[in-house]
PDB file of C-alpha atoms in Angstrom:
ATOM      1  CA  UNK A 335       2.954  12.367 -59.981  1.00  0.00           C
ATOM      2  CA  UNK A 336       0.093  10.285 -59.471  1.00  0.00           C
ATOM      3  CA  UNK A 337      -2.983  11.903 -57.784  1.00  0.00           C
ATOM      4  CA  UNK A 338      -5.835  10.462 -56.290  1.00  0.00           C
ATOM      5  CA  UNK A 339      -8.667  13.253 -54.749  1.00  0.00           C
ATOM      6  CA  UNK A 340     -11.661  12.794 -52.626  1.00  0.00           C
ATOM      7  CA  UNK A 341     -14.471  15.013 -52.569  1.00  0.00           C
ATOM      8  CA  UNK A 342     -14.709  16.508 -48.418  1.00  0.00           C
ATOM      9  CA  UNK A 343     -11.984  15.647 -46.048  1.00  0.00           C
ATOM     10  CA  UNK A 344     -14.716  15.374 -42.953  1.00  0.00           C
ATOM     11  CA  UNK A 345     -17.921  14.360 -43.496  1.00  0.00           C
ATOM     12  CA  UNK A 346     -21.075  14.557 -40.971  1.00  0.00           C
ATOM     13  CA  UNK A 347     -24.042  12.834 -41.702  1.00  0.00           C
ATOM     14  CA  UNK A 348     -27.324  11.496 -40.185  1.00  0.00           C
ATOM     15  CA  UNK A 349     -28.657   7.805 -39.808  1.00  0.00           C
ATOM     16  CA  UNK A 350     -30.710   7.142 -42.819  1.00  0.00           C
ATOM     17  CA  UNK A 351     -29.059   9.451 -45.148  1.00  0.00           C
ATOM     18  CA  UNK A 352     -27.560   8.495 -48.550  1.00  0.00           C
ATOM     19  CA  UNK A 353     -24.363   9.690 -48.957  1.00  0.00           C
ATOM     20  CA  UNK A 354     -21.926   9.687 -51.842  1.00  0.00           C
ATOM     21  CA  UNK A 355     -18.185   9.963 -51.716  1.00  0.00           C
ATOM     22  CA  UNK A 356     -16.164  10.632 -54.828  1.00  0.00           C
ATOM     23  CA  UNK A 357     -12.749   9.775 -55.555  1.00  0.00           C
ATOM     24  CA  UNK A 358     -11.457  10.836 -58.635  1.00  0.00           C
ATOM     25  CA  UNK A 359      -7.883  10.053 -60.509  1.00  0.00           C
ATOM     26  CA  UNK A 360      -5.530  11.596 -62.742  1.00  0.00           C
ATOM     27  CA  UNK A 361      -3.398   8.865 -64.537  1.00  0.00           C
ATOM     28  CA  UNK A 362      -5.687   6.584 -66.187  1.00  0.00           C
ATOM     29  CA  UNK A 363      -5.572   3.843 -63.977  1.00  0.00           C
ATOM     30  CA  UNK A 364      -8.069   1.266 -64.936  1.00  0.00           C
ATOM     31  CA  UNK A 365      -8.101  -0.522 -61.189  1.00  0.00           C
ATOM     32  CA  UNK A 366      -9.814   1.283 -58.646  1.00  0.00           C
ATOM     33  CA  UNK A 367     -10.994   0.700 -54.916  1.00  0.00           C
ATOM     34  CA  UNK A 368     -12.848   1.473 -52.126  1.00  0.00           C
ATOM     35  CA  UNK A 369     -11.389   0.662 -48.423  1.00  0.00           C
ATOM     36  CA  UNK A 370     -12.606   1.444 -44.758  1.00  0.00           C
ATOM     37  CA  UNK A 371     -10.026   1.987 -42.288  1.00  0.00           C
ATOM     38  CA  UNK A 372     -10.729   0.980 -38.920  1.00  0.00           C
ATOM     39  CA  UNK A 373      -8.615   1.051 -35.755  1.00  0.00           C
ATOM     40  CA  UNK A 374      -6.930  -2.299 -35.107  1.00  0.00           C
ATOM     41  CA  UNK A 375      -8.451  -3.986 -38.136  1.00  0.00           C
ATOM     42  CA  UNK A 376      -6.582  -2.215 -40.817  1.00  0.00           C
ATOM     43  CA  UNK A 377      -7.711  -1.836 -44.686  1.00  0.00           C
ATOM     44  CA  UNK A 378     -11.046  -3.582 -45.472  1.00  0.00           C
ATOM     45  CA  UNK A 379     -11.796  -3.895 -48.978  1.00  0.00           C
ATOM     46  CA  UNK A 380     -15.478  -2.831 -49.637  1.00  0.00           C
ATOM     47  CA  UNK A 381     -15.428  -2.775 -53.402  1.00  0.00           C
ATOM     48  CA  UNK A 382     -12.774  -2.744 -57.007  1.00  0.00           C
ATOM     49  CA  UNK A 383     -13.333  -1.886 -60.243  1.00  0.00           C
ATOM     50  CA  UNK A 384     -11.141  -3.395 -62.728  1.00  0.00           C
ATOM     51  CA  UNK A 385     -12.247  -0.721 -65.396  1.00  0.00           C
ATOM     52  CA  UNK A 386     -15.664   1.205 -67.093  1.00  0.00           C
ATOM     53  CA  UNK A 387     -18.707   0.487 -65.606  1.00  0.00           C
ATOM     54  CA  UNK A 388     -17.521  -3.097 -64.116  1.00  0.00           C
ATOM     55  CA  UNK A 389     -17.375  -3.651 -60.029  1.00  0.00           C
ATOM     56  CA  UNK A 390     -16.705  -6.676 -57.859  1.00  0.00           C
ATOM     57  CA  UNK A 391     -17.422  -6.758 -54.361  1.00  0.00           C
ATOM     58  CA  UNK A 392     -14.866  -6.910 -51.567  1.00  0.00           C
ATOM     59  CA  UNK A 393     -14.890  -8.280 -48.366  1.00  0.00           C
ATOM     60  CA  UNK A 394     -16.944  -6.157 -46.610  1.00  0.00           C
ATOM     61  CA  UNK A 395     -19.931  -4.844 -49.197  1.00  0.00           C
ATOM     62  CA  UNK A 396     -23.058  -5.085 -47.391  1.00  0.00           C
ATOM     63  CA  UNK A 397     -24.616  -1.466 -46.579  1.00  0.00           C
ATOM     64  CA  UNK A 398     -22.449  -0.007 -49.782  1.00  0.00           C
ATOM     65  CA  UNK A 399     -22.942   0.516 -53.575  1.00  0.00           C
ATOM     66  CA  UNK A 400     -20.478   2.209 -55.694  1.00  0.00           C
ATOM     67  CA  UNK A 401     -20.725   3.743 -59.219  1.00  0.00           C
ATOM     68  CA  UNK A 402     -18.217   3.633 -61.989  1.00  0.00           C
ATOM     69  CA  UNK A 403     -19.288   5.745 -65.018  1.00  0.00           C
ATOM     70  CA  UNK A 404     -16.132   7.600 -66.274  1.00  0.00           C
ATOM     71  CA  UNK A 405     -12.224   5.701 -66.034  1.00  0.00           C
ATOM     72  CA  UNK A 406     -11.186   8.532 -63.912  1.00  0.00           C
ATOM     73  CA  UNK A 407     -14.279   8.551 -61.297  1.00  0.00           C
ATOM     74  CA  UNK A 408     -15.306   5.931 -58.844  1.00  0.00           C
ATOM     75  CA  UNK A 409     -17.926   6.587 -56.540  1.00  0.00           C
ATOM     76  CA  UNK A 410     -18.753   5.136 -53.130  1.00  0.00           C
ATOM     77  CA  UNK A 411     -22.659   5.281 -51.871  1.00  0.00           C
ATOM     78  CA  UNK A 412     -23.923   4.453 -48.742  1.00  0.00           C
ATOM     79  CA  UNK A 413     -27.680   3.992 -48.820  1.00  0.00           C
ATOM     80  CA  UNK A 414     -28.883   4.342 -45.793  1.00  0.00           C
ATOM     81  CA  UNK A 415     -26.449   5.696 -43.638  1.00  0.00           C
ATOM     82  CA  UNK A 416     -25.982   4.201 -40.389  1.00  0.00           C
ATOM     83  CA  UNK A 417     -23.438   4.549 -36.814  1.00  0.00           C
ATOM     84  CA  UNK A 418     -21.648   1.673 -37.838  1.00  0.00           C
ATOM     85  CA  UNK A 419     -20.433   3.168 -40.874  1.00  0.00           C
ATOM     86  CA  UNK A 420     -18.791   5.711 -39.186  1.00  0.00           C
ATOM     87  CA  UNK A 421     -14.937   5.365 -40.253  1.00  0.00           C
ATOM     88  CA  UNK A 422     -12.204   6.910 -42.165  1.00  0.00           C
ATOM     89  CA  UNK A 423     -12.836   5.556 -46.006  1.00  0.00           C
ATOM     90  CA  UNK A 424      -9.935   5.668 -48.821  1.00  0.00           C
ATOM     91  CA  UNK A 425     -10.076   5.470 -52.190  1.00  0.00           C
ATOM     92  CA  UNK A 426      -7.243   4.047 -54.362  1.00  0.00           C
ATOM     93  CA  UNK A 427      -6.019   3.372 -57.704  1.00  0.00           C
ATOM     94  CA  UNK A 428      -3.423   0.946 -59.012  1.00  0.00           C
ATOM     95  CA  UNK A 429      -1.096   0.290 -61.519  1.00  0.00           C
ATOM     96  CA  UNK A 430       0.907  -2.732 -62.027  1.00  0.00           C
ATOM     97  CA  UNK A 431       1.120  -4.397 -58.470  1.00  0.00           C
ATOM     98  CA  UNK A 432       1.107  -0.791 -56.634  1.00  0.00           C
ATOM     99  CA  UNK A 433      -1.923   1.303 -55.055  1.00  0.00           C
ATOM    100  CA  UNK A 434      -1.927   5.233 -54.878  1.00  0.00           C
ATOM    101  CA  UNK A 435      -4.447   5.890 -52.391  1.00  0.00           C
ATOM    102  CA  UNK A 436      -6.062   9.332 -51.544  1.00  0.00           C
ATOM    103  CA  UNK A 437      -6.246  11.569 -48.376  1.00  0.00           C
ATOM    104  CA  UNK A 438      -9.326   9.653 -47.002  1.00  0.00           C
ATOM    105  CA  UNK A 439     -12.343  10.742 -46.044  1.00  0.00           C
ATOM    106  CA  UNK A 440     -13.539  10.672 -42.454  1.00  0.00           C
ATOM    107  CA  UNK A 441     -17.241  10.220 -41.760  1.00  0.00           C
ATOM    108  CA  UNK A 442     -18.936  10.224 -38.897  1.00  0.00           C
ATOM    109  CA  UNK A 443     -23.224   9.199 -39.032  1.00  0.00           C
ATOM    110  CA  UNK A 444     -24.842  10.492 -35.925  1.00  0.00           C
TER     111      UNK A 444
ATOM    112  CA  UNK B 669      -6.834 -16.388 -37.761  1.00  0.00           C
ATOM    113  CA  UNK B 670      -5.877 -13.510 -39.933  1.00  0.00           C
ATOM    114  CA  UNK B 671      -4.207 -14.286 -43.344  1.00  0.00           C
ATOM    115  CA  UNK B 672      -1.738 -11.288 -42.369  1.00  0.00           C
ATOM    116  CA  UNK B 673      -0.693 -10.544 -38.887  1.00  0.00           C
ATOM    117  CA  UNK B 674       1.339  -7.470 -37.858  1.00  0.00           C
ATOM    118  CA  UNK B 675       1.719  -5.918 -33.848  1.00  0.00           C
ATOM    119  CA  UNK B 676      -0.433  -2.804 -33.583  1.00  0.00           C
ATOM    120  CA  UNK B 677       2.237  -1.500 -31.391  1.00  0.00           C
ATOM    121  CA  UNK B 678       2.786   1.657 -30.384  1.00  0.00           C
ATOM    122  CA  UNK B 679       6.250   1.007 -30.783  1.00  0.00           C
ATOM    123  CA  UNK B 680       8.332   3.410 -29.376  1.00  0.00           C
ATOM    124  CA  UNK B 681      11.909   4.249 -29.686  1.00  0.00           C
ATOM    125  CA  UNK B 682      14.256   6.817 -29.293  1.00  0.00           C
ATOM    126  CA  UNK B 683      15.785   8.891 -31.962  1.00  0.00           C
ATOM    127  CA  UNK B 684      18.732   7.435 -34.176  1.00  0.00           C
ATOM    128  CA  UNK B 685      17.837   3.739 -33.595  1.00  0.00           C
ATOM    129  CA  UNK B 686      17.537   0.909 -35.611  1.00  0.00           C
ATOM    130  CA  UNK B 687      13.315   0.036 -35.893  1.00  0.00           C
ATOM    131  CA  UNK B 688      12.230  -3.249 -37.030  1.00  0.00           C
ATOM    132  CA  UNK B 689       8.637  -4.174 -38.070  1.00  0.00           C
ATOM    133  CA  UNK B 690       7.211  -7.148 -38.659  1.00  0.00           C
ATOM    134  CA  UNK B 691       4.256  -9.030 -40.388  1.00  0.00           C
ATOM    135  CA  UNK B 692       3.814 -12.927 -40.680  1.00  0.00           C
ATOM    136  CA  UNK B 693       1.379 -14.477 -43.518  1.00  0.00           C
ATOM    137  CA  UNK B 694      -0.170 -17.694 -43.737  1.00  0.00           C
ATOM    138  CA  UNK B 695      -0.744 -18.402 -47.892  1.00  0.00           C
ATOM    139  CA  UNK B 696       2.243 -19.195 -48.815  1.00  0.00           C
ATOM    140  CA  UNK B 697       1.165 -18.320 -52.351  1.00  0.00           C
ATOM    141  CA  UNK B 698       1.757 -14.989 -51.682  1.00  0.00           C
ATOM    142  CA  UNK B 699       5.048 -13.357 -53.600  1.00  0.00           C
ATOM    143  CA  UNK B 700       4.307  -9.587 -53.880  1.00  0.00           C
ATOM    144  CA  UNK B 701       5.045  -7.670 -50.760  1.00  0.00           C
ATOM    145  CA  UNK B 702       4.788  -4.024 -50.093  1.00  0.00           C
ATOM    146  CA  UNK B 703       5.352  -1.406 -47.108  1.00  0.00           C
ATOM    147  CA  UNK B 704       3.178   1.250 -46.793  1.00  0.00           C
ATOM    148  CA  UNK B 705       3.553   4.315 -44.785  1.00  0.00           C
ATOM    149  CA  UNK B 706       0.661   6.182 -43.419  1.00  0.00           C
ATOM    150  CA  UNK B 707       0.790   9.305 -41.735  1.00  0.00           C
ATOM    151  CA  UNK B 708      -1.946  10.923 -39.221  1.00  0.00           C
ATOM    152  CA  UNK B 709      -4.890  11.828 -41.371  1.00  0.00           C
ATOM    153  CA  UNK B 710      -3.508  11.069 -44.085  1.00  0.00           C
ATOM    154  CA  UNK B 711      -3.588   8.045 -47.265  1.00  0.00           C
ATOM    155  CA  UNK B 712      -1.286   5.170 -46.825  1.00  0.00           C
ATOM    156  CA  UNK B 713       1.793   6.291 -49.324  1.00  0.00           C
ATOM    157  CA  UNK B 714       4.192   3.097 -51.387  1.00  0.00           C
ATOM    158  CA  UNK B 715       7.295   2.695 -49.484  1.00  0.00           C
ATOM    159  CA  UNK B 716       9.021  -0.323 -50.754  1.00  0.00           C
ATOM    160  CA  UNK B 717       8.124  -3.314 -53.193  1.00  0.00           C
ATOM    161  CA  UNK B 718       9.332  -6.247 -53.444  1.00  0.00           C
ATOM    162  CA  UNK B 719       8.917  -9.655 -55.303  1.00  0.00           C
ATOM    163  CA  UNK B 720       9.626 -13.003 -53.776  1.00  0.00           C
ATOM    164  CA  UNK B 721      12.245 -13.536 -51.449  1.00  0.00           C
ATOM    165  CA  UNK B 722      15.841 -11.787 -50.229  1.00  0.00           C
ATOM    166  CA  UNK B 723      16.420  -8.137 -49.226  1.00  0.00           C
ATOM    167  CA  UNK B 724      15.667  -4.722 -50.774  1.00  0.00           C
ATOM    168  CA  UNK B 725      17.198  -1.669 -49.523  1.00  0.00           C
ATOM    169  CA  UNK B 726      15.766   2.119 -50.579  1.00  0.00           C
ATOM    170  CA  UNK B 727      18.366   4.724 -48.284  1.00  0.00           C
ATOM    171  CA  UNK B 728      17.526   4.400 -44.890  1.00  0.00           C
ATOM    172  CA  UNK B 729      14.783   1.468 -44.984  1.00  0.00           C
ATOM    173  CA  UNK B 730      15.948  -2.086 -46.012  1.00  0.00           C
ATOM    174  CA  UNK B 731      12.676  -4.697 -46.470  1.00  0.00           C
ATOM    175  CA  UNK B 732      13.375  -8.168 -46.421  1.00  0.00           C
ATOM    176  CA  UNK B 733      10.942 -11.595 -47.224  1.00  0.00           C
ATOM    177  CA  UNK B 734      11.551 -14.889 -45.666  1.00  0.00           C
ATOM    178  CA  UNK B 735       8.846 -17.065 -47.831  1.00  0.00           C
ATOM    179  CA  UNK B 736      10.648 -20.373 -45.923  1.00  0.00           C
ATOM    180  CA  UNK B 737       9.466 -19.131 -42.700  1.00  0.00           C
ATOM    181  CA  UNK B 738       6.323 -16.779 -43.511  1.00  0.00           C
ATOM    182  CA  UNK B 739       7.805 -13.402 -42.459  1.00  0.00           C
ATOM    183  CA  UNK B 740       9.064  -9.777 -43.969  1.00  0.00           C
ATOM    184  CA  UNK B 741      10.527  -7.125 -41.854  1.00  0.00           C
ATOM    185  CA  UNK B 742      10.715  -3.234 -42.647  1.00  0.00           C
ATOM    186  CA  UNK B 743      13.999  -2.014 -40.881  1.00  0.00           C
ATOM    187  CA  UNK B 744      14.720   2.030 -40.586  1.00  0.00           C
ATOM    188  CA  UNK B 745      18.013   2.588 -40.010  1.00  0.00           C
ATOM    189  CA  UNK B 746      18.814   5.957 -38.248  1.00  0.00           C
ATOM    190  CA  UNK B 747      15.739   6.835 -37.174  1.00  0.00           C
ATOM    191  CA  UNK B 748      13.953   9.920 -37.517  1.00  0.00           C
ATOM    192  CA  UNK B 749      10.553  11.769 -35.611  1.00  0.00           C
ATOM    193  CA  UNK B 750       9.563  12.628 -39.214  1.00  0.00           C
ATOM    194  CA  UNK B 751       9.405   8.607 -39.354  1.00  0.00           C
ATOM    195  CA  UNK B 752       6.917   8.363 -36.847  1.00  0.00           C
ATOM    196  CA  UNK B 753       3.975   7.155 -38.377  1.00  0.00           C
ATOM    197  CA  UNK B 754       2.008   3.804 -38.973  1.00  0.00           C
ATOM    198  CA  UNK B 755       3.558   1.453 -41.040  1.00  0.00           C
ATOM    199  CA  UNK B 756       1.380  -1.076 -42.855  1.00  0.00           C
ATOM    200  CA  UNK B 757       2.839  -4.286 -44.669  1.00  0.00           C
ATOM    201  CA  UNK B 758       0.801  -5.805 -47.669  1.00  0.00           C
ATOM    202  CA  UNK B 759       0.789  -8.987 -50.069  1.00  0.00           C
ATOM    203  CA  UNK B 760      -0.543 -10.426 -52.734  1.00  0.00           C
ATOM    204  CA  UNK B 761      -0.474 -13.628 -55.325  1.00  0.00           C
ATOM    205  CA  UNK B 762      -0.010 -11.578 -58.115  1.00  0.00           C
ATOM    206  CA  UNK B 763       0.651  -8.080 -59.080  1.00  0.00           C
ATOM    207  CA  UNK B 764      -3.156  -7.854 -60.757  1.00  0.00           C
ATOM    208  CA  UNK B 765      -4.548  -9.326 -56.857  1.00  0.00           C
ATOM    209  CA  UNK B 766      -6.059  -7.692 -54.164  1.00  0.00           C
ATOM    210  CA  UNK B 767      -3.696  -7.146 -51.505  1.00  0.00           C
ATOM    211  CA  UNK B 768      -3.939  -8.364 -48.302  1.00  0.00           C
ATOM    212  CA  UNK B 769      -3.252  -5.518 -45.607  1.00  0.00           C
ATOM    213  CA  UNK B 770      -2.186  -6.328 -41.930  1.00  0.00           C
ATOM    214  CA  UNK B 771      -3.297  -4.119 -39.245  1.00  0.00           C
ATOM    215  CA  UNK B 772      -0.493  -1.182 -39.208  1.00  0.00           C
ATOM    216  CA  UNK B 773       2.245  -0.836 -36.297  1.00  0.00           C
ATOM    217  CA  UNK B 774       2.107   2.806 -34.534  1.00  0.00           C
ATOM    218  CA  UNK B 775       5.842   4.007 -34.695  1.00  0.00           C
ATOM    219  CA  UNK B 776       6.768   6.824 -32.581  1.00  0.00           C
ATOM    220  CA  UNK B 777      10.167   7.845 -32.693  1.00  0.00           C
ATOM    221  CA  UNK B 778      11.241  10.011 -29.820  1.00  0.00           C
ATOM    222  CA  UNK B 779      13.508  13.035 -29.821  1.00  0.00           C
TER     223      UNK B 779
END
């Protein structure tokens, strides 16, 4: 089976704060992403990878940076945390057409 | 307008019944569609795939494309509670694309 992990479940942080989710996967997936979740507006792609070190922005990148050092690893940053980013965010890896996506993590910047 | 549009719902039923969900598209371009299935707090999870037109049926759930008119449909045949969940339809051009998600329909299916 295909898994997909992300580093905290629930996440509470502070305006102005840089924070870093994780998302790791098992199966050697070179495709990754980054989505926000958002009641009534469904996924929003915020950024891909198609493999090592290479990233392409979504639809939504502004306020976001993500990091892909290692195939299995893709990490999401937030620079400078603010309310508006508050959401639940899901990571996801694909092979061939489908996505395997990972529990989500749901932040909330006070 | 939204390149993918699906009813936020809730829908509601009651157990045993026949659901039927919906999402319309407007690239017609599009000819990889998917079903997701996406429980409270939890990662949307594959439920059924399918390329280009016609019907696909996995057990209980049939998914079927209409590219002449724009539309697929997720049905759920027998319903269960344990199918209550939100149910989110997705398309692409190609299978190496990013997918286009609609919003998710709330189903709640009622004992």
């Amino acid at each position: 089976d295909v898994k997909v992990t992300q580093s905290s479940r629930y996440l509470v942080k502070r305006t102005g704060e840089k924070v870093f989710l994780e998302c790791v996967q098992d199966m050697d997936h070179e495709n990754m992403f980054w989505y926000r979740q958002d009641p009534g507006l469904g996924l929003r792609l915020i950024y891909f990878s198609y493999d090592v070190k290479m990233k392409e922005k979504g639809d939504i990148p502004e306020g976001y940076s993500v990091s892909r050092e290692k195939k299995e690893r893709f990490s999401l940053i937030l620079e400078s945390a603010s309310t508006n980013q508050t959401s639940m965010y899901l990571c996801a890896s694909r092979l061939s057409g489908e996505q395997y996506f990972g529990p989500g993590t749901r932040l909330t910047v006070t | 307008q939204k390149e993918v549009e699906q009813d936020p719902g809730p829908l509601s039923v009651p157990e045993g019944a026949i659901v039927s969900l919906n999402c319309t598209y407007s690239n017609s371009a599009f000819q990889y569609f998917m079903w997701y299935r996406q429980y409270s707090r939890k990662g949307p999870e594959l439920l059924m795939y399918t390329y280009s037109s016609g019907n696909k049926e996995d057990g209980r759930f049939t998914a079927q494309v209409d590219k002449s008119s724009k539309y697929i449909s997720l049905f759920i045949r027998d319903s269960q509670p344990s199918d209550s969940a939100t149910y989110l339809c997705a398309m692409s051009q190609d299978s190496n694309y990013q997918l286009i998600w609609g919003a998710g329909t709330k189903l709640i299916i009622k004992p």
